[in-house]
């Protein structure tokens, strides 16, 4: 493509020119202490090596992606951010699905990872699905950090925290401190706009407001393949975000909706829409120096609409889920103990599916409906006991009860050795997590009861940190009871694996490499779908002359995997390797940052998918050029 | 090909040419972030008033080991407040924290911030951090990075309770001055 070659040449020229510029001048400390205070504050600094801190309290191998990673690697969706993390892999089959430690993709695995945004559960209550592209409740531009804690988290977080927990912390009003506007454009008809405003309004109040609109060709990410290129197919997404603090009260509202319209034939269409919205109120009160009481009320709603029409018939699906949840946390923080008591009451008053089929040939109409409501309650307790400066043990358990289901207890035990002076640390953990069948799994069961699903996880993590070097190794073993799966009768699953990660930071360079070997097998002998035996990641980010210019590279390899085809037969997909490049220019003009990037820079054409099913030889990944501009007015 | 798509391609090409031209500008002088933090910390000491003038030497304490250690060590022996020489000391939470004149806590010690503040009470010790959000929790100065520069927030309420004052010149340069923790 001529435009692509021109753009590539100009991009390379820009990189070369930036790289040829003089190296940044690092003034010695003796000079700096003699400079006037005002001059110090007006000077630009190079990034210091600093490994991202973790806020997730888990004894597993937690991965962190920060706003800096999001900016420098040109991350535009939550799925792309998670795809930077060790051992995780994404598959795109209509929606983006997260794969972890041998469990991946659709076929029901969506409901086995919990997602929190600022502590607010962000999972729909019909499919228990996490939305990770432009249908997500959050625009990645508003994210301060993402943490992924693999392993059973049910002892603390309850249902869904079965194979892992994703914690997202969003930016605060002070992080924007004014108005911010973003426009982006990319090949394959991708374009987006965002407007955000945030400010600290005195000691008591802080506000952040944001609205995002995105249009694309029906597939939100470049990795999903580019088979849908017909101009008659398109999608539009909208995300709205409000976060406000008034004293000790936090209010947060999030709404995301995505329409995909497929009008390829004059006589037929196939459209669908997802909408998620959540409103949360949180209040934290310190009772004294050691005890804190927190209360959170969350209201959520999910809606799915689908309308398909052919020359002979039409089919409409209308699904709705409404829920509210009250969480109370009583926390004690003493010299040796950190105790957390939790209580949760939840109600899902609306879980509904209405299907209408109309035959144009004989004019007949048939409808199907399913309706349910449910209640749930959970109680948790966890104590972290530090008996030596370098040793601590965590013991916890959670009891969950849900209407029309048996009760479940999820225990957790962790032992951590971490000398304050470092550089070595080790964590050993064992836990058991419970998963209740999702509403749609109960719906598809046609009245038959669904057993609970349990997983027992064991993990040993060793970590080394010194100066700019961090190395981590994790060995894990998972054992599940019979999995709930409508598509495949897996039976129980055993999975084990080894993950290694190496991170190095020096003079503005940041390098992170990881490799995960994983092996999951079902007792039924069926191969696990979307379960590659290895996942490799490499991220390199380097300043070009100064911190004003930065070039980043992100490479991902995924081993061979099985994908379900339209008839639920399995297709073996070849291994993939994808390379993304991003060039960031900061303060190109006052308040203006610009990013250019190319996804799948090598034009790898190894993986193929259709909109909802695997199909070798059909679609292929394509190179995608993109550019965005962020203007900040403070 | 749609008009919108042609415009998008033109936008990408024009922006890349603009970037290439901008790349011709000389690289900006930038300094090491850690050295800059240590220099800012040195300046904070110059613009702070203690209820009783600190005795000799001026004890600048550092909680645990931090990535700034190498740069803070270079402040050893420098003069502050006219004729006081700085003595850099690494301390533990269980140590006599109230004997410090200033105490620096970094991101790696975040979990110990509340316990540290409890131990200090209203002792006249200037507390400084570069850990995000700790000024809200009661530390007196928080160094923050915004875009490519460093700034700082001041928790004036906590400082006043410890009878510590700051010069108006320093407060004027702060990104935000709050009256205290909630």
mmCIF file of N, CA and C in Angstrom, chain A residues 391-466:
data_model
loop_
_atom_site.group_PDB
_atom_site.id
_atom_site.type_symbol
_atom_site.label_atom_id
_atom_site.label_comp_id
_atom_site.label_asym_id
_atom_site.label_seq_id
_atom_site.Cartn_x
_atom_site.Cartn_y
_atom_site.Cartn_z
ATOM 1 N N UNK A 391 8.704 -12.641 57.920
ATOM 2 C CA UNK A 391 7.727 -13.711 57.746
ATOM 3 C C UNK A 391 6.322 -13.203 58.012
ATOM 4 N N UNK A 392 5.401 -13.592 57.161
ATOM 5 C CA UNK A 392 4.001 -13.339 57.474
ATOM 6 C C UNK A 392 3.136 -14.445 56.870
ATOM 7 N N UNK A 393 2.036 -14.691 57.566
ATOM 8 C CA UNK A 393 1.140 -15.745 57.115
ATOM 9 C C UNK A 393 -0.264 -15.158 56.999
ATOM 10 N N UNK A 394 -0.973 -15.554 55.963
ATOM 11 C CA UNK A 394 -2.348 -15.074 55.760
ATOM 12 C C UNK A 394 -3.296 -16.264 55.766
ATOM 13 N N UNK A 395 -4.311 -16.156 56.611
ATOM 14 C CA UNK A 395 -5.324 -17.204 56.690
ATOM 15 C C UNK A 395 -6.680 -16.547 56.457
ATOM 16 N N UNK A 396 -7.450 -17.089 55.567
ATOM 17 C CA UNK A 396 -8.748 -16.489 55.300
ATOM 18 C C UNK A 396 -9.739 -17.498 54.768
ATOM 19 N N UNK A 397 -11.012 -17.144 54.856
ATOM 20 C CA UNK A 397 -12.064 -18.011 54.311
ATOM 21 C C UNK A 397 -13.297 -17.171 54.033
ATOM 22 N N UNK A 398 -14.083 -17.637 53.090
ATOM 23 C CA UNK A 398 -15.326 -16.934 52.770
ATOM 24 C C UNK A 398 -16.434 -17.962 52.603
ATOM 25 N N UNK A 399 -17.584 -17.597 53.157
ATOM 26 C CA UNK A 399 -18.776 -18.438 53.012
ATOM 27 C C UNK A 399 -19.759 -17.721 52.095
ATOM 28 N N UNK A 400 -20.230 -18.423 51.077
ATOM 29 C CA UNK A 400 -21.167 -17.832 50.120
ATOM 30 C C UNK A 400 -22.425 -18.677 50.030
ATOM 31 N N UNK A 401 -23.536 -17.986 49.971
ATOM 32 C CA UNK A 401 -24.801 -18.693 49.729
ATOM 33 C C UNK A 401 -25.581 -17.946 48.660
ATOM 34 N N UNK A 402 -26.154 -18.706 47.760
ATOM 35 C CA UNK A 402 -26.935 -18.108 46.682
ATOM 36 C C UNK A 402 -28.241 -18.892 46.576
ATOM 37 N N UNK A 403 -29.354 -18.190 46.311
ATOM 38 C CA UNK A 403 -30.648 -18.870 46.238
ATOM 39 C C UNK A 403 -30.604 -19.951 45.166
ATOM 40 N N UNK A 404 -31.271 -21.062 45.437
ATOM 41 C CA UNK A 404 -31.365 -22.220 44.531
ATOM 42 C C UNK A 404 -30.013 -22.883 44.289
ATOM 43 N N UNK A 405 -29.058 -22.664 45.192
ATOM 44 C CA UNK A 405 -27.759 -23.327 45.066
ATOM 45 C C UNK A 405 -27.276 -23.716 46.455
ATOM 46 N N UNK A 406 -26.453 -24.749 46.551
ATOM 47 C CA UNK A 406 -25.873 -25.066 47.862
ATOM 48 C C UNK A 406 -24.869 -23.993 48.280
ATOM 49 N N UNK A 407 -24.567 -23.938 49.573
ATOM 50 C CA UNK A 407 -23.582 -22.975 50.077
ATOM 51 C C UNK A 407 -22.176 -23.461 49.766
ATOM 52 N N UNK A 408 -21.220 -22.540 49.859
ATOM 53 C CA UNK A 408 -19.836 -22.915 49.551
ATOM 54 C C UNK A 408 -18.884 -22.176 50.473
ATOM 55 N N UNK A 409 -17.801 -22.843 50.833
ATOM 56 C CA UNK A 409 -16.748 -22.221 51.634
ATOM 57 C C UNK A 409 -15.468 -22.213 50.799
ATOM 58 N N UNK A 410 -14.814 -21.048 50.744
ATOM 59 C CA UNK A 410 -13.572 -20.912 49.965
ATOM 60 C C UNK A 410 -12.455 -20.480 50.916
ATOM 61 N N UNK A 411 -11.564 -21.390 51.305
ATOM 62 C CA UNK A 411 -10.472 -21.028 52.213
ATOM 63 C C UNK A 411 -9.211 -20.610 51.456
ATOM 64 N N UNK A 412 -8.302 -19.990 52.155
ATOM 65 C CA UNK A 412 -7.043 -19.533 51.552
ATOM 66 C C UNK A 412 -5.957 -19.496 52.623
ATOM 67 N N UNK A 413 -4.772 -19.961 52.276
ATOM 68 C CA UNK A 413 -3.638 -19.950 53.198
ATOM 69 C C UNK A 413 -2.403 -19.522 52.408
ATOM 70 N N UNK A 414 -1.661 -18.571 52.956
ATOM 71 C CA UNK A 414 -0.457 -18.108 52.247
ATOM 72 C C UNK A 414 0.661 -17.837 53.238
ATOM 73 N N UNK A 415 1.853 -18.174 52.827
ATOM 74 C CA UNK A 415 3.032 -17.932 53.638
ATOM 75 C C UNK A 415 4.002 -17.100 52.798
ATOM 76 N N UNK A 416 4.431 -15.968 53.360
ATOM 77 C CA UNK A 416 5.301 -15.068 52.607
ATOM 78 C C UNK A 416 6.595 -14.840 53.393
ATOM 79 N N UNK A 417 7.706 -14.994 52.703
ATOM 80 C CA UNK A 417 9.018 -14.665 53.280
ATOM 81 C C UNK A 417 9.587 -13.516 52.458
ATOM 82 N N UNK A 418 9.729 -12.366 53.101
ATOM 83 C CA UNK A 418 10.207 -11.178 52.381
ATOM 84 C C UNK A 418 11.044 -10.328 53.330
ATOM 85 N N UNK A 419 12.349 -10.563 53.393
ATOM 86 C CA UNK A 419 13.194 -9.737 54.260
ATOM 87 C C UNK A 419 13.110 -8.273 53.837
ATOM 88 N N UNK A 420 12.964 -7.329 54.784
ATOM 89 C CA UNK A 420 12.815 -5.914 54.413
ATOM 90 C C UNK A 420 13.968 -5.408 53.549
ATOM 91 N N UNK A 421 15.161 -5.955 53.762
ATOM 92 C CA UNK A 421 16.301 -5.480 52.984
ATOM 93 C C UNK A 421 16.413 -6.177 51.629
ATOM 94 N N UNK A 422 15.565 -7.187 51.382
ATOM 95 C CA UNK A 422 15.608 -7.899 50.111
ATOM 96 C C UNK A 422 16.918 -8.635 49.952
ATOM 97 N N UNK A 423 17.331 -8.999 48.733
ATOM 98 C CA UNK A 423 16.592 -8.784 47.495
ATOM 99 C C UNK A 423 15.655 -9.948 47.154
ATOM 100 N N UNK A 424 15.725 -11.060 47.929
ATOM 101 C CA UNK A 424 14.930 -12.229 47.588
ATOM 102 C C UNK A 424 13.621 -12.226 48.355
ATOM 103 N N UNK A 425 12.586 -12.805 47.773
ATOM 104 C CA UNK A 425 11.341 -13.059 48.502
ATOM 105 C C UNK A 425 10.696 -14.307 47.922
ATOM 106 N N UNK A 426 9.865 -14.947 48.722
ATOM 107 C CA UNK A 426 9.177 -16.162 48.270
ATOM 108 C C UNK A 426 7.772 -16.185 48.838
ATOM 109 N N UNK A 427 6.870 -16.758 48.057
ATOM 110 C CA UNK A 427 5.469 -16.860 48.494
ATOM 111 C C UNK A 427 4.973 -18.259 48.198
ATOM 112 N N UNK A 428 4.276 -18.823 49.157
ATOM 113 C CA UNK A 428 3.682 -20.140 48.962
ATOM 114 C C UNK A 428 2.214 -20.013 49.318
ATOM 115 N N UNK A 429 1.342 -20.426 48.429
ATOM 116 C CA UNK A 429 -0.080 -20.247 48.717
ATOM 117 C C UNK A 429 -0.885 -21.449 48.260
ATOM 118 N N UNK A 430 -1.966 -21.653 48.961
ATOM 119 C CA UNK A 430 -2.935 -22.681 48.573
ATOM 120 C C UNK A 430 -4.322 -22.118 48.818
ATOM 121 N N UNK A 431 -5.217 -22.345 47.882
ATOM 122 C CA UNK A 431 -6.562 -21.816 48.035
ATOM 123 C C UNK A 431 -7.576 -22.662 47.295
ATOM 124 N N UNK A 432 -8.817 -22.448 47.658
ATOM 125 C CA UNK A 432 -9.901 -23.145 46.977
ATOM 126 C C UNK A 432 -10.940 -22.094 46.607
ATOM 127 N N UNK A 433 -11.344 -22.103 45.355
ATOM 128 C CA UNK A 433 -12.319 -21.122 44.886
ATOM 129 C C UNK A 433 -13.580 -21.841 44.422
ATOM 130 N N UNK A 434 -14.671 -21.102 44.480
ATOM 131 C CA UNK A 434 -15.967 -21.672 44.112
ATOM 132 C C UNK A 434 -16.596 -20.832 43.024
ATOM 133 N N UNK A 435 -17.273 -21.500 42.118
ATOM 134 C CA UNK A 435 -17.979 -20.761 41.075
ATOM 135 C C UNK A 435 -19.398 -21.300 40.962
ATOM 136 N N UNK A 436 -20.349 -20.369 41.008
ATOM 137 C CA UNK A 436 -21.748 -20.728 40.774
ATOM 138 C C UNK A 436 -22.017 -20.614 39.272
ATOM 139 N N UNK A 437 -22.947 -21.402 38.788
ATOM 140 C CA UNK A 437 -23.305 -21.306 37.368
ATOM 141 C C UNK A 437 -23.847 -19.915 37.079
ATOM 142 N N UNK A 438 -23.475 -19.369 35.923
ATOM 143 C CA UNK A 438 -24.001 -18.054 35.553
ATOM 144 C C UNK A 438 -25.476 -18.187 35.189
ATOM 145 N N UNK A 439 -26.139 -17.048 35.091
ATOM 146 C CA UNK A 439 -27.575 -17.058 34.767
ATOM 147 C C UNK A 439 -27.822 -17.742 33.424
ATOM 148 N N UNK A 440 -26.990 -17.451 32.444
ATOM 149 C CA UNK A 440 -27.221 -18.052 31.126
ATOM 150 C C UNK A 440 -26.908 -19.560 31.151
ATOM 151 N N UNK A 441 -25.942 -19.964 31.964
ATOM 152 C CA UNK A 441 -25.681 -21.410 32.073
ATOM 153 C C UNK A 441 -26.871 -22.117 32.709
ATOM 154 N N UNK A 442 -27.524 -21.461 33.660
ATOM 155 C CA UNK A 442 -28.739 -22.038 34.247
ATOM 156 C C UNK A 442 -29.868 -22.042 33.222
ATOM 157 N N UNK A 443 -29.903 -20.990 32.421
ATOM 158 C CA UNK A 443 -30.949 -20.895 31.398
ATOM 159 C C UNK A 443 -30.798 -22.031 30.378
ATOM 160 N N UNK A 444 -29.557 -22.251 29.936
ATOM 161 C CA UNK A 444 -29.327 -23.291 28.936
ATOM 162 C C UNK A 444 -29.497 -24.695 29.521
ATOM 163 N N UNK A 445 -29.513 -24.795 30.848
ATOM 164 C CA UNK A 445 -29.671 -26.107 31.475
ATOM 165 C C UNK A 445 -31.120 -26.577 31.457
ATOM 166 N N UNK A 446 -32.036 -25.697 31.009
ATOM 167 C CA UNK A 446 -33.450 -26.057 30.898
ATOM 168 C C UNK A 446 -33.999 -26.628 32.195
ATOM 169 N N UNK A 447 -33.746 -25.969 33.287
ATOM 170 C CA UNK A 447 -34.336 -26.379 34.552
ATOM 171 C C UNK A 447 -33.522 -27.378 35.342
ATOM 172 N N UNK A 448 -32.554 -28.019 34.707
ATOM 173 C CA UNK A 448 -31.713 -28.957 35.461
ATOM 174 C C UNK A 448 -30.784 -28.166 36.389
ATOM 175 N N UNK A 449 -30.532 -28.730 37.561
ATOM 176 C CA UNK A 449 -29.662 -28.013 38.487
ATOM 177 C C UNK A 449 -28.214 -28.123 38.013
ATOM 178 N N UNK A 450 -27.453 -27.102 38.319
ATOM 179 C CA UNK A 450 -26.034 -27.079 37.951
ATOM 180 C C UNK A 450 -25.216 -27.267 39.228
ATOM 181 N N UNK A 451 -24.277 -28.182 39.252
ATOM 182 C CA UNK A 451 -23.452 -28.313 40.456
ATOM 183 C C UNK A 451 -22.487 -27.143 40.562
ATOM 184 N N UNK A 452 -22.014 -26.900 41.772
ATOM 185 C CA UNK A 452 -20.986 -25.879 41.936
ATOM 186 C C UNK A 452 -19.687 -26.378 41.320
ATOM 187 N N UNK A 453 -18.872 -25.441 40.944
ATOM 188 C CA UNK A 453 -17.573 -25.779 40.373
ATOM 189 C C UNK A 453 -16.499 -25.307 41.350
ATOM 190 N N UNK A 454 -15.541 -26.157 41.631
ATOM 191 C CA UNK A 454 -14.474 -25.771 42.563
ATOM 192 C C UNK A 454 -13.125 -25.910 41.880
ATOM 193 N N UNK A 455 -12.192 -25.082 42.314
ATOM 194 C CA UNK A 455 -10.812 -25.242 41.869
ATOM 195 C C UNK A 455 -9.908 -25.111 43.097
ATOM 196 N N UNK A 456 -8.921 -25.976 43.172
ATOM 197 C CA UNK A 456 -7.900 -25.870 44.214
ATOM 198 C C UNK A 456 -6.609 -25.447 43.542
ATOM 199 N N UNK A 457 -6.008 -24.379 44.045
ATOM 200 C CA UNK A 457 -4.785 -23.878 43.410
ATOM 201 C C UNK A 457 -3.631 -23.886 44.412
ATOM 202 N N UNK A 458 -2.478 -24.233 43.916
ATOM 203 C CA UNK A 458 -1.251 -24.164 44.716
ATOM 204 C C UNK A 458 -0.223 -23.412 43.890
ATOM 205 N N UNK A 459 0.514 -22.539 44.542
ATOM 206 C CA UNK A 459 1.491 -21.744 43.797
ATOM 207 C C UNK A 459 2.705 -21.427 44.665
ATOM 208 N N UNK A 460 3.865 -21.510 44.054
ATOM 209 C CA UNK A 460 5.115 -21.127 44.708
ATOM 210 C C UNK A 460 5.779 -20.066 43.835
ATOM 211 N N UNK A 461 6.044 -18.905 44.423
ATOM 212 C CA UNK A 461 6.616 -17.794 43.664
ATOM 213 C C UNK A 461 7.941 -17.370 44.298
ATOM 214 N N UNK A 462 8.951 -17.228 43.500
ATOM 215 C CA UNK A 462 10.239 -16.706 43.967
ATOM 216 C C UNK A 462 10.561 -15.440 43.198
ATOM 217 N N UNK A 463 11.036 -14.424 43.904
ATOM 218 C CA UNK A 463 11.301 -13.148 43.234
ATOM 219 C C UNK A 463 12.622 -12.560 43.723
ATOM 220 N N UNK A 464 13.323 -11.925 42.815
ATOM 221 C CA UNK A 464 14.572 -11.226 43.125
ATOM 222 C C UNK A 464 14.441 -9.791 42.637
ATOM 223 N N UNK A 465 14.754 -8.836 43.495
ATOM 224 C CA UNK A 465 14.702 -7.416 43.117
ATOM 225 C C UNK A 465 15.947 -6.723 43.635
ATOM 226 N N UNK A 466 16.676 -6.135 42.769
ATOM 227 C CA UNK A 466 17.794 -5.297 43.206
ATOM 228 C C UNK A 466 18.044 -4.243 42.156
#
